[in-house]
Every structure is written in structure tokens, then in C-alpha cells.
Protein backbone atom coordinates (compact mmCIF):
# COMPACT_ATOMS: atom_id res chain seq x y z
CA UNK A 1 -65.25 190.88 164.05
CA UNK A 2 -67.15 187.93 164.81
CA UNK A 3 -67.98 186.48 161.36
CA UNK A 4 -67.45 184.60 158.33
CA UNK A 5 -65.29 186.91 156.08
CA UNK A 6 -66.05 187.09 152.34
CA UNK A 7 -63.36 187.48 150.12
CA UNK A 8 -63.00 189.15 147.19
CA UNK A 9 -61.75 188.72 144.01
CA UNK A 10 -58.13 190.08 142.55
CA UNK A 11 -59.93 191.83 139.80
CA UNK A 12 -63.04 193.58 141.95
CA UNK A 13 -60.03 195.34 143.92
CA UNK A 14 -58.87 196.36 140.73
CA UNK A 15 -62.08 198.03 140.01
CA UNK A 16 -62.56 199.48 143.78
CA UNK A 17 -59.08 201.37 143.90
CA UNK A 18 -60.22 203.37 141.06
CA UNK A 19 -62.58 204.94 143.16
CA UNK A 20 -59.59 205.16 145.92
CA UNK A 21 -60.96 202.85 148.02
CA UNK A 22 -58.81 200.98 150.28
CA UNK A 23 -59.25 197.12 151.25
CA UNK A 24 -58.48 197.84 155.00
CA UNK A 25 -59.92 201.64 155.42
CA UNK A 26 -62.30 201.55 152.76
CA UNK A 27 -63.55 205.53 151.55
CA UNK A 28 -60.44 206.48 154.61
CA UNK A 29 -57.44 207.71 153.54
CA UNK A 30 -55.18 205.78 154.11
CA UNK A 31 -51.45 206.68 156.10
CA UNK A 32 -52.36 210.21 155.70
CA UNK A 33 -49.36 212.50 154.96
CA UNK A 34 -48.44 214.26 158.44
CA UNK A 35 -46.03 217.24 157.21
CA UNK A 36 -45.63 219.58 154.29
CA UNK A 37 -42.49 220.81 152.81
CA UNK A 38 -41.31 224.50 152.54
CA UNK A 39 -42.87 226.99 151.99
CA UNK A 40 -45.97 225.17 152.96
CA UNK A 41 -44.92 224.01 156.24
CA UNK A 42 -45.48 227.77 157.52
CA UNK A 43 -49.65 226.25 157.49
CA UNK A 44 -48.54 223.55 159.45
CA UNK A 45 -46.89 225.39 162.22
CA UNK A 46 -50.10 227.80 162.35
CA UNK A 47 -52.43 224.34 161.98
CA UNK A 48 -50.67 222.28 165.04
CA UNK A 49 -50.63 225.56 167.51
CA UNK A 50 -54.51 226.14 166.84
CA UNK A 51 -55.73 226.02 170.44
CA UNK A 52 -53.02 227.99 172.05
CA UNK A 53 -52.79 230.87 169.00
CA UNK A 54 -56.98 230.78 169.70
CA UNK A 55 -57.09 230.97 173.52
CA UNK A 56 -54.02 233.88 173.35
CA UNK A 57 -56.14 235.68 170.95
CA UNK A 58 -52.91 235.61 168.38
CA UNK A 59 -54.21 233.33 165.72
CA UNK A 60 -55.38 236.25 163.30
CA UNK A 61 -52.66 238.02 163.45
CA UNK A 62 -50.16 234.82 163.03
CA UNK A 63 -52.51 234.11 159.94
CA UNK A 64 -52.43 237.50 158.18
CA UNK A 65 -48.37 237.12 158.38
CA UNK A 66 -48.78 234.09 156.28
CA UNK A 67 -46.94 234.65 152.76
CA UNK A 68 -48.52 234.34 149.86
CA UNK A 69 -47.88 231.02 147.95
CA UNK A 70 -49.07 228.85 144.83
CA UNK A 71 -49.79 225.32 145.68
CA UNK A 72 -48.38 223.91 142.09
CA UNK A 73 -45.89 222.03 144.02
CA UNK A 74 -48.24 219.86 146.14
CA UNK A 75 -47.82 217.36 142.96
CA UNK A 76 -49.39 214.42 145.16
CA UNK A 77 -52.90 213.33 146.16
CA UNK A 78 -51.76 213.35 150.15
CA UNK A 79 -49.81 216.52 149.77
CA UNK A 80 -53.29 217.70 148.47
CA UNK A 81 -55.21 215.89 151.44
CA UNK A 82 -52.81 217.57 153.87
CA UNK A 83 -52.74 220.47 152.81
CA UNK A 84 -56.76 220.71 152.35
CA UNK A 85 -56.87 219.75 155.62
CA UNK A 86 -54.55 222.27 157.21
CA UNK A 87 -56.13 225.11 155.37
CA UNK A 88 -59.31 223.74 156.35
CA UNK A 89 -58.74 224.54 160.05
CA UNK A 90 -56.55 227.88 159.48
CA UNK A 91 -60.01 229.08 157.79
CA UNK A 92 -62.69 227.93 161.00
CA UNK A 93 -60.23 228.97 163.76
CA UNK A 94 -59.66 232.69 161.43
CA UNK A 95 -63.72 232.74 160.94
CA UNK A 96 -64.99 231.68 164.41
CA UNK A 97 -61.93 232.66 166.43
CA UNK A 98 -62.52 232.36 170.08
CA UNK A 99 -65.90 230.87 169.77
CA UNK A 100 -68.43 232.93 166.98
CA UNK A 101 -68.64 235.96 169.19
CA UNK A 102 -66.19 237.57 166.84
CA UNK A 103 -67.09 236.21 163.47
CA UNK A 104 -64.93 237.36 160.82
CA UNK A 105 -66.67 237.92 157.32
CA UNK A 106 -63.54 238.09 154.98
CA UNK A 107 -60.76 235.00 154.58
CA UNK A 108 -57.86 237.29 153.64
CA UNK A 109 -56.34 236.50 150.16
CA UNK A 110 -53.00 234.80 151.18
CA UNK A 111 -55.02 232.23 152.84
CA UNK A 112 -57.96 232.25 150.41
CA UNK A 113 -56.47 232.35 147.17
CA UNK A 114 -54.32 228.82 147.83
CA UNK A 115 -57.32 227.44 149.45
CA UNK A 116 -59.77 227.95 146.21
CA UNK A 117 -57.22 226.85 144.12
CA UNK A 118 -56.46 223.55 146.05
CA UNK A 119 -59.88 223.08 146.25
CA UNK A 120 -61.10 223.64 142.56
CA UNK A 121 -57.91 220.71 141.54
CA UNK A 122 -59.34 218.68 144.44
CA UNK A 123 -63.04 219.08 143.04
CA UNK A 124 -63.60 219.80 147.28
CA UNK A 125 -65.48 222.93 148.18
CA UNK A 126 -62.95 225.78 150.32
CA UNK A 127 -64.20 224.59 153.72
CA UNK A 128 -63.57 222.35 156.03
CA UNK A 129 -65.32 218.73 155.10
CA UNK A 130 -65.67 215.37 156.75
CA UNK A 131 -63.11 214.02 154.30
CA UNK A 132 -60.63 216.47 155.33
CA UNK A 133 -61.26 216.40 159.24
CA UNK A 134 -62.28 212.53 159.54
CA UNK A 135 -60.81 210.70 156.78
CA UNK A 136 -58.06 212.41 156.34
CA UNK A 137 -57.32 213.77 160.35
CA UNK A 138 -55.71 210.36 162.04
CA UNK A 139 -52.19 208.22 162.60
CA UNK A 140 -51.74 205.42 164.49
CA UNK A 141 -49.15 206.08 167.57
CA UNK A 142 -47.44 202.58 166.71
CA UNK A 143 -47.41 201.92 163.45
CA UNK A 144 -47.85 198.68 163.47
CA UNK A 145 -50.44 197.96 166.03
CA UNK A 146 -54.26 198.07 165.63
CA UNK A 147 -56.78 200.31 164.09
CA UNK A 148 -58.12 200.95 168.15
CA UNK A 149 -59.07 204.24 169.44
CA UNK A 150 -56.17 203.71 171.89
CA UNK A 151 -53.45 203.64 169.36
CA UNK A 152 -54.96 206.22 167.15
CA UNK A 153 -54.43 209.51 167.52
CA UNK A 154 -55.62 212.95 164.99
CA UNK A 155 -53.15 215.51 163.03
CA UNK A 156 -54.81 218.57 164.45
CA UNK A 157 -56.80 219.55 166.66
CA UNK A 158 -59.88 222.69 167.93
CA UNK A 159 -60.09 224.18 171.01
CA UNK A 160 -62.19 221.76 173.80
CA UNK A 161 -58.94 219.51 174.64
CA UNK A 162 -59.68 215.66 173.57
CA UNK A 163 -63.60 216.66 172.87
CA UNK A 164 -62.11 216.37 169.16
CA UNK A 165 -59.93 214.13 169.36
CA UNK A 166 -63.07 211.90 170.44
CA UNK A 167 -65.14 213.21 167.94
CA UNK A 168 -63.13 212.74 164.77
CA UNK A 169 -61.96 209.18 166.24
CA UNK A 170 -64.84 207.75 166.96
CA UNK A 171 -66.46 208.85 163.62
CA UNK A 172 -63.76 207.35 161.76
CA UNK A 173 -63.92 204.04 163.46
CA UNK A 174 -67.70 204.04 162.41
CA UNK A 175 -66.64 204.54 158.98
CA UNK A 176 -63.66 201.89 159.29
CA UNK A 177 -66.34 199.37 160.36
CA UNK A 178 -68.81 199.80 157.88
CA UNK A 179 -66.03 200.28 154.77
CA UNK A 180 -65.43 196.61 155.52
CA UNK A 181 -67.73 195.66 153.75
CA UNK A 182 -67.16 197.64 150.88
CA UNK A 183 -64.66 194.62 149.79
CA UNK A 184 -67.64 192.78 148.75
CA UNK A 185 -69.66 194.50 147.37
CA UNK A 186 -68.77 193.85 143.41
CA UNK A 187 -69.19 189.86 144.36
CA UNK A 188 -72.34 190.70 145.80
CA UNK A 189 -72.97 192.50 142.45
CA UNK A 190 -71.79 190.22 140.36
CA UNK A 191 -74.27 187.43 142.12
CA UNK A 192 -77.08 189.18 141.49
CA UNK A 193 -76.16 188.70 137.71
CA UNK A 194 -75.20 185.38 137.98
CA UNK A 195 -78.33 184.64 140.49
CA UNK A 196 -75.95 182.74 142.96
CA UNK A 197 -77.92 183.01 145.89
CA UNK A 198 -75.17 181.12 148.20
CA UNK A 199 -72.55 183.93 147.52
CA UNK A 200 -75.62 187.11 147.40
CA UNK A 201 -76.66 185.66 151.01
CA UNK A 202 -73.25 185.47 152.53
CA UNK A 203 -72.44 188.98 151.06
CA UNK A 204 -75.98 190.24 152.87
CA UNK A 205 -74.75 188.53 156.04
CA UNK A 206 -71.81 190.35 156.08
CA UNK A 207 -72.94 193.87 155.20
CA UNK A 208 -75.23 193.21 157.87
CA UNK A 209 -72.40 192.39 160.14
CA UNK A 210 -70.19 195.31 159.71
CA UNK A 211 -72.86 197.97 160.04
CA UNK A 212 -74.08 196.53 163.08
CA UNK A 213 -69.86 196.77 164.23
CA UNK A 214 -70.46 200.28 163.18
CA UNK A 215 -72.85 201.13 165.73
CA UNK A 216 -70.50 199.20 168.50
CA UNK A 217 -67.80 201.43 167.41
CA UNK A 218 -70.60 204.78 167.59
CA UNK A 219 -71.37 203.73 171.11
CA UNK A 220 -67.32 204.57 172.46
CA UNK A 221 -68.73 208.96 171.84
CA UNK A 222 -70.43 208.85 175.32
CA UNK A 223 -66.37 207.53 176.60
CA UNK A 224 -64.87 210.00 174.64
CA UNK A 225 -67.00 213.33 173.87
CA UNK A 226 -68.51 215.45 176.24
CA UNK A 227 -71.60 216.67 175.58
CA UNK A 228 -71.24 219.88 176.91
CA UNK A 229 -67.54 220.79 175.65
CA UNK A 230 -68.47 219.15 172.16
CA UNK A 231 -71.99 221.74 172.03
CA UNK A 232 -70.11 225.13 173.52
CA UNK A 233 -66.54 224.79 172.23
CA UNK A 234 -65.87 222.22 169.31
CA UNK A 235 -69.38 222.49 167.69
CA UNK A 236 -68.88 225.92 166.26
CA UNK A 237 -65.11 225.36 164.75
CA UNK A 238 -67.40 222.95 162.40
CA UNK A 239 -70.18 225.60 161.49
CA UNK A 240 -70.23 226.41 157.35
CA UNK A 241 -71.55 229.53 156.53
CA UNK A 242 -74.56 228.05 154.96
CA UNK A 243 -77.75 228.53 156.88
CA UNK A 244 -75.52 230.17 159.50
CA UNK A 245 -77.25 233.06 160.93
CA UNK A 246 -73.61 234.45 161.84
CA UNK A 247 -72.82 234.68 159.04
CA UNK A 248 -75.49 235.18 157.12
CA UNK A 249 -74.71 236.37 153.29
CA UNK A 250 -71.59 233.59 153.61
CA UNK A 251 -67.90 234.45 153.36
CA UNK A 252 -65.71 236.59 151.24
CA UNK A 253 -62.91 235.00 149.97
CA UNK A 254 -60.79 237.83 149.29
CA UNK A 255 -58.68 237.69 145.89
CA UNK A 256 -60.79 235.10 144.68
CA UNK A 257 -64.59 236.19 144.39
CA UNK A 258 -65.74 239.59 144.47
CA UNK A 259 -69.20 238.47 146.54
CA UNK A 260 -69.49 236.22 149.67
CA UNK A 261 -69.81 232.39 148.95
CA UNK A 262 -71.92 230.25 150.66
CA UNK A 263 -70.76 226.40 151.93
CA UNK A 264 -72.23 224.17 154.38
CA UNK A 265 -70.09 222.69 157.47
CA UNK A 266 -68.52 219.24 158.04
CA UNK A 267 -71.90 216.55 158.52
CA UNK A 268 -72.08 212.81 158.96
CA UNK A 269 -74.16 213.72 155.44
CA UNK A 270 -70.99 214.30 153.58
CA UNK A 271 -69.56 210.19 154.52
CA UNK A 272 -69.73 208.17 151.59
CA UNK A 273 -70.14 204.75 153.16
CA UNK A 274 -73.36 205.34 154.38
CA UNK A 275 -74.90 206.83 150.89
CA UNK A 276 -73.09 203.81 149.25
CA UNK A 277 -75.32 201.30 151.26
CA UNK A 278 -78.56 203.40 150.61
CA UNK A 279 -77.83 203.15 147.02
CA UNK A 280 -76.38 199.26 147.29
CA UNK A 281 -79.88 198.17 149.06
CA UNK A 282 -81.85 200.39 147.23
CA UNK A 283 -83.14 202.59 149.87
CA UNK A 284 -84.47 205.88 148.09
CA UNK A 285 -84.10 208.76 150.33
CA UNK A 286 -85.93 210.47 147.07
CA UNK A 287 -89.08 208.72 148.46
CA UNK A 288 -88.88 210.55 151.68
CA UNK A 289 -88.74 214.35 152.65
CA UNK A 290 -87.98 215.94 149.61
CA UNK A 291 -85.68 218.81 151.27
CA UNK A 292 -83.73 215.73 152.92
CA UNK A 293 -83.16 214.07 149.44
CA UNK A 294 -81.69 217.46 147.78
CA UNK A 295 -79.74 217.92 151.10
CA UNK A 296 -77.86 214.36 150.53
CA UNK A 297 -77.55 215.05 146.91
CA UNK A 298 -75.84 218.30 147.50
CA UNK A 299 -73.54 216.91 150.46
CA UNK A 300 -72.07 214.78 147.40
CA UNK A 301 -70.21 217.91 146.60
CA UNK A 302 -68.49 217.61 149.47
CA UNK A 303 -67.35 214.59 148.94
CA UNK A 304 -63.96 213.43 147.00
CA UNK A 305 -64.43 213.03 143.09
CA UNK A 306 -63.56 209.44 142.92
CA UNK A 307 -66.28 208.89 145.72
CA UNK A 308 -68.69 210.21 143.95
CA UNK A 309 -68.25 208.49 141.23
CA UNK A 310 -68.48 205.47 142.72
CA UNK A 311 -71.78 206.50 144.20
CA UNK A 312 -72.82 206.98 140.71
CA UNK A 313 -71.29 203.92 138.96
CA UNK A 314 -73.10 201.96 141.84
CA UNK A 315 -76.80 203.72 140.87
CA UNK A 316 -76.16 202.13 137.38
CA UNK A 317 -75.42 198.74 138.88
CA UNK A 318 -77.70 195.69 139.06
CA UNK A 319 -80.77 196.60 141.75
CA UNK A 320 -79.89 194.20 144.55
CA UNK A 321 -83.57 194.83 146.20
CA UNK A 322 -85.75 194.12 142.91
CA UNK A 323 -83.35 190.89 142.21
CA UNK A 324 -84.58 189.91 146.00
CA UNK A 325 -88.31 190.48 145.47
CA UNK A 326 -88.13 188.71 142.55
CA UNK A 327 -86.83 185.58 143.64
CA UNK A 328 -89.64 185.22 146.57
CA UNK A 329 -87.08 183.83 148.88
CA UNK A 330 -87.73 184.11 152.65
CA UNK A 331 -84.44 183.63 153.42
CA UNK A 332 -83.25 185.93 150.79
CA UNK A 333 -85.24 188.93 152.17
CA UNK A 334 -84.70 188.32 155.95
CA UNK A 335 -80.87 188.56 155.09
CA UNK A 336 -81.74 191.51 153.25
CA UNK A 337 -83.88 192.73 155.65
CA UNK A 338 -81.41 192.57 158.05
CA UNK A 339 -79.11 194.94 156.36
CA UNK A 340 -82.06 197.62 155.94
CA UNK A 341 -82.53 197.08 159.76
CA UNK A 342 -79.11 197.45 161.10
CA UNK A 343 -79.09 200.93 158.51
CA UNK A 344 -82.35 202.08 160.42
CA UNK A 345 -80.66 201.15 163.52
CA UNK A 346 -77.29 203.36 163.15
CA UNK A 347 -80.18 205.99 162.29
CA UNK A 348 -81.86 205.84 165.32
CA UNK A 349 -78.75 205.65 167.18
CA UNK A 350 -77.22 208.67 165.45
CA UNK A 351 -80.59 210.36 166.42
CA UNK A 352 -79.96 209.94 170.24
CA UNK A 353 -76.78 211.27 169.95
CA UNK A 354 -78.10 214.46 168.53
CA UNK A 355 -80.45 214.77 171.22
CA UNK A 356 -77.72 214.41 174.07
CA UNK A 357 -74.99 216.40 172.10
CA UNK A 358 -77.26 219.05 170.61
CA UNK A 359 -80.90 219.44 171.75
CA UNK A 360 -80.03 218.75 175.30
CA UNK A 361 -77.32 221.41 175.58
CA UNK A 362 -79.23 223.86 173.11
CA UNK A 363 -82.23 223.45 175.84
CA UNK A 364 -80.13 223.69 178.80
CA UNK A 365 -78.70 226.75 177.12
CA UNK A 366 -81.60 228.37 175.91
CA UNK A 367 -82.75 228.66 179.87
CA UNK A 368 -79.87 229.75 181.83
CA UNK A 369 -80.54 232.90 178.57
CA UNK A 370 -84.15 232.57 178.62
CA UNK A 371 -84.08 236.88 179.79
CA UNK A 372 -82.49 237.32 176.43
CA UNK A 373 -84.63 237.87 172.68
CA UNK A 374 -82.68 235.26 171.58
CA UNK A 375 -84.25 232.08 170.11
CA UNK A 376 -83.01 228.94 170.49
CA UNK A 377 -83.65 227.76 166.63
CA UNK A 378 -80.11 228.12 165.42
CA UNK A 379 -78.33 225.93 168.29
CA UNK A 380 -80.67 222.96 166.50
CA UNK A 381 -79.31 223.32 163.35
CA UNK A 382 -76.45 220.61 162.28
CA UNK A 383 -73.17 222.05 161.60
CA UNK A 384 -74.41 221.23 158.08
CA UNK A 385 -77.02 223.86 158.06
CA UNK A 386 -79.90 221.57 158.44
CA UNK A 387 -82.53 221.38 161.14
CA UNK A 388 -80.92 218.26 162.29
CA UNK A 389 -84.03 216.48 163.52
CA UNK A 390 -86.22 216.56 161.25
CA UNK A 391 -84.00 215.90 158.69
CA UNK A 392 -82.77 212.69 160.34
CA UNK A 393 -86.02 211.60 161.18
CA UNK A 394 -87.14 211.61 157.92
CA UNK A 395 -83.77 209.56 156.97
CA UNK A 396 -84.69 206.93 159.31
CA UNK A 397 -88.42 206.68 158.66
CA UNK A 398 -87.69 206.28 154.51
CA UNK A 399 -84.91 203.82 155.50
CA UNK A 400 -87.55 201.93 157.28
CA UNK A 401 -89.87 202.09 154.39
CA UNK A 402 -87.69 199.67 152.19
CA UNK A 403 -88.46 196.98 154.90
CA UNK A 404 -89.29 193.71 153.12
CA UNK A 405 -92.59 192.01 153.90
CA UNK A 406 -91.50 188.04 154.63
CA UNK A 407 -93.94 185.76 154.39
């Protein structure tokens, strides 16, 4: 990237890998774990033949062979991830199966069982999240060359070819780019309290910086995704079973609950970085559409623990936008400005996307059925459950709210 790097201290990385935050990937896990020892590597051969068991109509029957096992040996935190992940896409492909016209409504129990388990030591909900199929879903095909979509490549993959590929790349390049500047945020913290404008400035400049490299890295989806493969193939291999008129009283996880369980599908919603910068800049989404605020809050859940908590440990820090408007600097708020204006701009960018990948197809859809009762309403719905929309609309129009006047 094309600007002055901050630094940051020894001891604010000390504080940030707590949270399991990396100085090069940021909220990303980094090196994921790419295989599983017996008797777990029986998920892996199931996880890396997805497409093939899927379009040969074997992949229930492959599942329900599955034995039965306890996850007690996945001792380590990528074990965990892996495994998380794998089980992740063993339970859409067994749910949604050749596309949602045969939706399955109970997650037999030698899958479900390990799953809940894994998930209640994980604190992770038994579905298949952004951490698991973004930040946790990638390699680099040499090892030592560059984080670059043409070196990278993911663990697993859906039906729709390289549609997901694309997909979960590009996303995590996004979130590369904006982690970076993740690395300064405790200095930036830490001159608010010490009101060192120099060092607050240069932090600004650089937040700004990365997020607007996160919308250059957004922009590679119309090179890599198809519209209409990502709508009619990969789009429903992400659906939860919240809000999900297919399934809609959720999914039984057999052996584990004795009454469906509802949980909402991978989203953009569930990425920490962005909510980290909300909070950092203090752009209340509470001030906005109250049903997009309790969505956010809820897509914490879906989120790893230690990012969470760092969400939280950030809402107690030092308010970065009332130290600004206190100091009546010009120059102070323009940099700050800058940051709330390259937030609103991913926004808006994010909401074109949805309009080409979603409301476009869901339209052109909608007429070639249009002799059919059916309604088009659920095809506008995020893979999150939300009316996807309205619900980023309302994002972008609070983030725009926190605007600074400059005199």
C-alpha cells in the first residue's frame, strides 16, 4: 500500500494477540490447519469431495456412514478451526443437498452430536459462519509468496466451480486490507489519552488508508464471481435456517436437542473488522434502524470469543470521536472524517454488489416464474436472514450520520 506505515509498539502486540489477532492477517486465522488426524480425517475426505458426492446425489448417504466420534482429541485451537470448518460444510451440503429442492430437516446424530460439542468449546454456533468459511477457508499455493488472490487458494469448496473460490477470496482480502490497520489501533488509543495529536492524525490517516485498500480489494468480485452461478448455486450452500422459509421451524439436531434450533447463515455481519471500526470511530449503529442494531449485536455470536471480546474491551476504551470534537481541530476532524467516509463508502459499495448478485438475479428469476404463486420476497433476503437492503441501507445512512461538520 501506498502510505506512511505506523508502527506499533512491542507491548500493544502483546495486548492484541490476546484477542488472537495477528500483525499480518489481523481477525484471519492465520496458516490455517489443512488436515485432521484419524478418526477425524473420515470429515475431511467427505469435506474435499463435496461437489462431486452433491452432483452424484451420494453425499447423504456417504454422510450417514460417518462413525460416531468425540472430538476430545482436537486438543488445539486450529484442529478446532478445521474441524469447525469441515463440519460446517458436511452440515449445508447434508441440509441443502443438490440445491434446497430437497431440504433435509434433521442433521443425523453422528454428525450433529460432534458438531454441538465442538461448537459449545468453540463458543461458535453449529453452522457454518464467516469465521469458519472466510477466515479460516484459505492457503497460499507457495508458501512463501504474497497474500494475492493468485497465490491463494481455499480448503474446500460448494458446488458452482470457482464461484466460491471467488467469493471466500475476495472477502478475505477485504478483511486482510482493513485488519491492517488493526496494528494501530492501541497507539491511536493511547494518543487520545496522551492528546498527541501528531501520532492520533497519522493513525486516522492510516485507518483511512487501509479501508479505502479494502474496497480496491472488494472491486476483484466482478473478476472472480458470477453473478448468476453465485445467486442459483453457491448462495443457498450459505442459507441458515433462520428466517429461512425452507426451513421454517429451523433444524433438528438429532442426539443433541429434542426441538429444531434456529441459526442464521454466514453474512459480511458476522466480520469483526468492520464492527471494530464502528466502535473505534464511534459510529452507533444503535442510532439507526433499531432491527439493524439488534441484528449486528446478535451476529456477535457468531463471531470467535476472543473477537468479541475485543469488540467489547474496545467499547470501554477512550471515545476517539468526542476527544476530536473536543479539540475543535479542522484538521483533526477532516482526518477523521475521512475514515467515517471511506466506512460509508465500502457501504455503498457492498450495496451495489447486492443489487448485481442478489436483486438482479432474484428479479430476473422472479420473471422467467412469474406463472407461478411464488413470491419473490425470500430470494432478497441475505443468507443471514435479513432483508438485505434495507438493512444495509440503514447501515450506511447511520454511518453517514457521524459525519463531522468542519468549519
Amino acid at each position: 500500500m501506498s502510505h506512511n506505515r505506523i508502527l506499533p509498539t512491542k507491548d500493544s502486540w502483546k495486548n492484541l494477540k490476546e484477542y488472537h489477532i495477528d500483525e499480518e492477517v489481523g481477525f484471519v486465522l492465520p496458516t490455517p490447519q489443512e488436515e485432521l488426524p484419524y478418526p477425524y480425517d473420515q470429515w475431511i475426505s467427505i469435506a474435499k469431495n463435496l461437489p462431486e458426492l452433491i452432483d452424484k446425489n451420494e453425499l447423504r448417504k456417504e454422510v450417514e456412514k460417518l462413525k460416531m466420534v468425540g472430538i476430545d482429541d482436537l486438543k488445539d485451537h486450529k484442529s478446532q478451526r478445521l474441524a469447525h470448518l469441515v463440519l460446517g460444510y458436511i452440515t449445508m451440503a447434508y441440509v441443502w443437498n443438490q440445491g434446497g429442492e430437497d431440504v433435509c430437516e434433521v442433521l443425523p446424530k453422528n454428525i450433529a452430536v460432534p458438531y454441538c460439542e465442538l461448537s459449545k468449546k468453540l463458543d461458535l454456533p453449529p453452522i457454518l459462519v464467516y469465521a469458519d468459511c472466510v477466515l479460516a477457508n484459505w492457503k497460499k499455493k507457495d508458501p512463501n509468496g504474497p497474500m494475492t488472490y493468485e497465490n491463494m487458494d481455499i480448503l474446500f469448496s460448494f458446488p458452482g466451480g470457482d464461484c466460491g473460490k471467488g467469493f471466500f477470496l475476495v472477502s478475505l482480502l477485504v478483511e486482510i486490507a482493513a485488519a491492517s490497520a488493526i496494528k494501530v489501533i492501541p497507539d491511536l488509543l493511547n494518543a487520545v489519552k496522551c492528546e498527541d495529536h501528531n501520532t492520533l492524525q497519522r493513525a486516522l490517516r492510516y485507518i483511512a488508508s487501509c479501508l479505502k485498500q479494502a474496497q480496491e480489494e472488494f472491486k476483484q468480485i466482478h473478476e472472480y464471481v458470477d453473478p448468476n452461478t453465485f445467486f442459483n448455486v453457491l448462495r443457498i450452500y450459505l442459507s441458515g435456517w433462520k428466517g429461512n422459509p425452507l426451513l421454517p421451524e429451523g433444524l433438528k439436531y438429532e442426539g443433541v436437542w429434542e426441538t429444531p434450533k434456529k441459526f442464521a447463515g454466514g453474512s459480511a455481519a458476522q466480520s469483526s473488522v468492520f464492527q471494530c471500526f464502528d466502535v473505534l470511530l464511534g459510529i452507533q449503529q444503535s442510532s439507526g434502524e433499531e432491527s439493524s442494531f439488534k441484528f449486528l449485536q446478535e451476529m456477535r455470536e457468531y463471531m470467535p470469543l476472543a473477537h468479541r471480546k475485543f469488540l467489547q474491551s474496545l467499547e470501554s476504551a477512550p471515545s476517539v470521536r468526542e476527544f476530536v470534537i473536543s479539540k475543535g481541530d479542522a484538521k483533526l476532524k477532516a482526518d477523521y472524517n475521512e475514515c467515517v467516509k471511506a466506512m460509508a463508502d465500502l457501504r455503498k459499495f457492498h450495496l451495489k454488489i447486492v443489487a448485481k448478485y442478489i436483486v438482479i438475479p432474484s428479479k430476473n428469476k422472479h420473471k422467467a416464474n412469474s406463472t407461478s404463486e411464488e413470491t419473490s420476497e425470500p430470494e432478497n433476503k441475505g443468507t443471514g436472514g435479513t432483508s438485505v437492503m434495507t438493512f444495509l441501507k440503514s447501515v450506511r445512512n447511520t454511518t453517514e450520520k457521524f459525519l463531522l461538520n468542519v468549519d
